[in-house]
C-alpha cells in the first residue's frame, strides 16, 4: 500500500507446449529478483520450452520476460520511467540498466542504444558508448527499454510490441494464439 492507495499488478505465465500454450495467473509475492521470476517461469515450463511472463501495473506499464530453458531471461518494458517507480518494475529496470542488488551500477554492461562499444549510433552519428547518466547512475529512460524483438519468432515483432499501450496482454495473447486459455485464468 502506498499513500493509502493499493498498487494493483496483474501477472500471468504463458507456457508453450506441444499442443499450444498453457496460461496461469501467478502471484508475485515471493519474487524479489529477476532470478526468482525466471525460476518461477521455469517451474511452469513444459519440457524446458518457452515461458513468457507478463506483468502489468494498472495500465501504467507492462513488462514481458521471456525464459527459454536455462538461457538468460530476455526483458522488455513498455515505459521504463513509470516501471522504475514500482517494486516489480524497478526489479526489471535495474536488471536492464546493470544495477546490482546493492544499488551499484555496472556501466560497462550497458548497451541501451543497441550499438556495440565504439560503433557509431546511426541516430546521432556519435559513438555508441555514450549513456545518459546522473552522476554514476544511468538515467531511466522515458519509454520502452529492453529487447522489443523478444517475441518476434512467436508472432509479435518489435514494431508491434513497441506500439502496444493499453490492453497489451490481449494483443500479445492474440499474436501468440492463446487468447482462450488466457481468458480462462483472467
CSV table of C-alpha atoms in Angstrom, one decimal:
chain,number,residue,atom,x,y,z
A,1,UNK,CA,0.0,0.0,0.0
A,2,UNK,CA,1.3,3.4,-0.9
A,3,UNK,CA,-0.1,6.7,0.5
A,4,UNK,CA,-3.4,5.0,1.2
A,5,UNK,CA,-3.5,3.6,-2.3
A,6,UNK,CA,-3.1,-0.1,-3.3
A,7,UNK,CA,-0.9,-0.8,-6.2
A,8,UNK,CA,-2.5,-3.4,-8.4
A,9,UNK,CA,-0.5,-5.7,-10.5
A,10,UNK,CA,-1.6,-8.5,-12.9
A,11,UNK,CA,0.8,-11.2,-13.7
A,12,UNK,CA,0.5,-14.2,-16.0
A,13,UNK,CA,2.7,-17.0,-17.2
A,14,UNK,CA,2.2,-18.3,-20.7
A,15,UNK,CA,4.0,-21.7,-21.2
A,16,UNK,CA,4.4,-23.1,-24.7
A,17,UNK,CA,3.6,-26.8,-25.0
A,18,UNK,CA,3.3,-29.3,-27.9
A,19,UNK,CA,-0.4,-28.6,-28.0
A,20,UNK,CA,-0.2,-24.8,-27.9
A,21,UNK,CA,0.0,-22.6,-24.8
A,22,UNK,CA,-1.0,-23.0,-21.2
A,23,UNK,CA,-1.7,-19.9,-19.2
A,24,UNK,CA,-1.7,-19.4,-15.5
A,25,UNK,CA,-2.4,-16.4,-13.3
A,26,UNK,CA,0.6,-16.1,-10.9
A,27,UNK,CA,1.4,-14.5,-7.6
A,28,UNK,CA,4.5,-12.4,-7.3
A,29,UNK,CA,4.6,-12.2,-3.5
A,30,UNK,CA,7.8,-14.2,-3.3
A,31,UNK,CA,9.5,-12.6,-6.3
A,32,UNK,CA,12.2,-10.2,-5.3
A,33,UNK,CA,14.8,-10.6,-8.1
A,34,UNK,CA,14.8,-11.5,-11.8
A,35,UNK,CA,16.3,-14.8,-10.8
A,36,UNK,CA,13.2,-15.5,-8.7
A,37,UNK,CA,10.9,-14.6,-11.6
A,38,UNK,CA,13.0,-16.8,-14.0
A,39,UNK,CA,12.8,-19.7,-11.6
A,40,UNK,CA,9.0,-19.3,-11.3
A,41,UNK,CA,8.8,-19.3,-15.1
A,42,UNK,CA,11.0,-22.4,-15.4
A,43,UNK,CA,8.7,-24.2,-12.9
A,44,UNK,CA,5.8,-23.5,-15.2
A,45,UNK,CA,7.7,-24.7,-18.3
A,46,UNK,CA,6.8,-27.9,-20.1
A,47,UNK,CA,10.0,-29.8,-21.2
A,48,UNK,CA,12.1,-26.6,-20.9
A,49,UNK,CA,10.1,-24.9,-23.6
A,50,UNK,CA,9.5,-21.2,-23.8
A,51,UNK,CA,7.7,-19.4,-21.0
A,52,UNK,CA,6.5,-15.8,-21.3
A,53,UNK,CA,6.0,-13.9,-18.0
A,54,UNK,CA,3.7,-10.8,-18.3
A,55,UNK,CA,3.5,-8.2,-15.6
A,56,UNK,CA,1.2,-5.1,-15.8
A,57,UNK,CA,0.6,-2.3,-13.3
A,58,UNK,CA,-2.8,-0.6,-13.5
A,59,UNK,CA,-2.4,0.2,-17.2
A,60,UNK,CA,0.7,2.4,-16.5
A,61,UNK,CA,3.3,0.0,-17.8
A,62,UNK,CA,3.8,-3.6,-18.8
A,63,UNK,CA,6.8,-5.9,-18.8
A,64,UNK,CA,7.5,-9.1,-20.7
A,65,UNK,CA,10.1,-11.6,-19.6
A,66,UNK,CA,10.9,-14.5,-21.9
A,67,UNK,CA,12.6,-17.6,-20.5
A,68,UNK,CA,13.8,-20.3,-22.8
A,69,UNK,CA,15.1,-23.3,-20.8
A,70,UNK,CA,18.3,-22.3,-18.9
A,71,UNK,CA,19.1,-19.3,-21.2
A,72,UNK,CA,19.3,-15.9,-19.6
A,73,UNK,CA,15.9,-14.2,-19.5
A,74,UNK,CA,15.1,-11.6,-22.1
A,75,UNK,CA,13.2,-8.5,-20.9
A,76,UNK,CA,11.0,-5.7,-22.4
A,77,UNK,CA,9.4,-2.9,-20.5
A,78,UNK,CA,6.9,-0.6,-22.2
A,79,UNK,CA,7.6,2.5,-20.0
A,80,UNK,CA,10.8,2.2,-18.0
A,81,UNK,CA,10.4,5.5,-16.1
A,82,UNK,CA,6.9,4.5,-14.9
A,83,UNK,CA,8.1,0.9,-14.2
A,84,UNK,CA,11.1,2.1,-12.1
A,85,UNK,CA,8.6,3.7,-9.6
A,86,UNK,CA,7.2,0.3,-8.7
A,87,UNK,CA,8.7,-2.7,-7.0
A,88,UNK,CA,8.5,-5.2,-9.8
A,89,UNK,CA,9.2,-2.7,-12.5
A,90,UNK,CA,12.3,-1.4,-10.6
A,91,UNK,CA,13.5,-5.0,-10.4
A,92,UNK,CA,13.3,-5.3,-14.2
A,93,UNK,CA,14.7,-1.8,-15.0
A,94,UNK,CA,17.6,-2.3,-12.6
A,95,UNK,CA,18.4,-5.6,-14.4
A,96,UNK,CA,18.3,-3.9,-17.8
A,97,UNK,CA,20.4,-0.9,-16.6
A,98,UNK,CA,23.0,-3.2,-15.0
A,99,UNK,CA,22.3,-2.1,-11.5
A,100,UNK,CA,23.4,-4.6,-8.8
A,101,UNK,CA,21.1,-5.6,-6.0
A,102,UNK,CA,23.3,-3.4,-3.7
A,103,UNK,CA,22.4,-0.3,-5.7
A,104,UNK,CA,25.7,-0.1,-7.7
A,105,UNK,CA,25.8,0.0,-11.4
A,106,UNK,CA,27.8,-2.0,-13.9
A,107,UNK,CA,28.2,0.7,-16.5
A,108,UNK,CA,30.3,-1.5,-18.8
A,109,UNK,CA,27.3,-3.8,-19.4
A,110,UNK,CA,25.0,-1.0,-20.7
A,111,UNK,CA,24.0,-1.1,-24.3
A,112,UNK,CA,20.8,0.9,-24.3
A,113,UNK,CA,21.0,2.1,-27.9
A,114,UNK,CA,21.7,-1.3,-29.4
A,115,UNK,CA,25.1,-0.5,-30.7
A,116,UNK,CA,28.4,-2.1,-29.7
A,117,UNK,CA,31.2,-0.3,-27.9
A,118,UNK,CA,32.8,2.2,-30.3
A,119,UNK,CA,30.3,1.6,-33.0
A,120,UNK,CA,28.6,4.9,-34.2
A,121,UNK,CA,25.0,5.4,-33.2
A,122,UNK,CA,23.1,5.9,-36.5
A,123,UNK,CA,20.7,8.3,-34.9
A,124,UNK,CA,23.3,10.9,-33.8
A,125,UNK,CA,26.4,9.9,-35.8
A,126,UNK,CA,28.3,9.7,-32.5
A,127,UNK,CA,30.0,6.9,-30.6
A,128,UNK,CA,27.8,4.1,-29.3
A,129,UNK,CA,29.4,4.1,-25.8
A,130,UNK,CA,27.5,7.2,-24.6
A,131,UNK,CA,24.9,6.7,-21.9
A,132,UNK,CA,22.9,9.4,-20.2
A,133,UNK,CA,23.9,9.4,-16.5
A,134,UNK,CA,23.2,11.4,-13.4
A,135,UNK,CA,26.5,11.1,-11.6
A,136,UNK,CA,27.3,7.4,-11.7
A,137,UNK,CA,23.7,6.3,-12.1
A,138,UNK,CA,22.2,5.7,-15.5
A,139,UNK,CA,19.1,7.7,-16.1
A,140,UNK,CA,16.0,5.6,-16.5
A,141,UNK,CA,14.6,6.5,-20.0
A,142,UNK,CA,11.0,7.6,-20.5
A,143,UNK,CA,9.5,5.0,-22.8
A,144,UNK,CA,10.5,1.4,-23.8
A,145,UNK,CA,13.6,-0.4,-22.5
A,146,UNK,CA,14.9,-3.8,-23.3
A,147,UNK,CA,14.5,-6.2,-26.2
A,148,UNK,CA,11.4,-5.4,-28.3
A,149,UNK,CA,12.2,-8.4,-30.6
A,150,UNK,CA,11.9,-11.0,-27.8
A,151,UNK,CA,8.6,-12.3,-29.2
A,152,UNK,CA,9.4,-11.9,-32.9
A,153,UNK,CA,9.6,-15.6,-33.6
A,154,UNK,CA,6.3,-16.1,-31.7
A,155,UNK,CA,4.3,-13.8,-33.9
A,156,UNK,CA,4.7,-10.3,-32.5
A,157,UNK,CA,7.6,-8.2,-33.9
A,158,UNK,CA,9.4,-5.4,-32.3
A,159,UNK,CA,7.5,-2.7,-34.0
A,160,UNK,CA,4.2,-4.2,-32.9
A,161,UNK,CA,5.4,-4.6,-29.3
A,162,UNK,CA,6.6,-1.0,-29.2
A,163,UNK,CA,3.2,0.2,-30.5
A,164,UNK,CA,1.3,-1.5,-27.7
A,165,UNK,CA,-0.1,0.7,-24.9
A,166,UNK,CA,-3.2,-0.4,-23.2
A,167,UNK,CA,-4.5,-3.9,-23.1
A,168,UNK,CA,-1.2,-5.2,-24.2
A,169,UNK,CA,-1.7,-8.7,-22.8
A,170,UNK,CA,-4.7,-9.3,-25.0
A,171,UNK,CA,-2.7,-8.2,-28.1
A,172,UNK,CA,0.2,-10.4,-27.1
A,173,UNK,CA,-2.1,-13.4,-26.4
A,174,UNK,CA,-3.8,-12.8,-29.8
A,175,UNK,CA,-0.4,-12.9,-31.6
A,176,UNK,CA,0.7,-16.0,-29.7
A,177,UNK,CA,-2.7,-17.7,-30.3
A,178,UNK,CA,-3.5,-18.2,-26.7
A,179,UNK,CA,-6.4,-15.8,-26.0
A,180,UNK,CA,-8.8,-18.5,-25.0
A,181,UNK,CA,-6.5,-20.1,-22.4
A,182,UNK,CA,-5.5,-16.7,-21.0
A,183,UNK,CA,-9.1,-15.6,-20.6
A,184,UNK,CA,-9.8,-18.8,-18.6
A,185,UNK,CA,-7.4,-17.6,-15.9
A,186,UNK,CA,-8.0,-13.9,-16.1
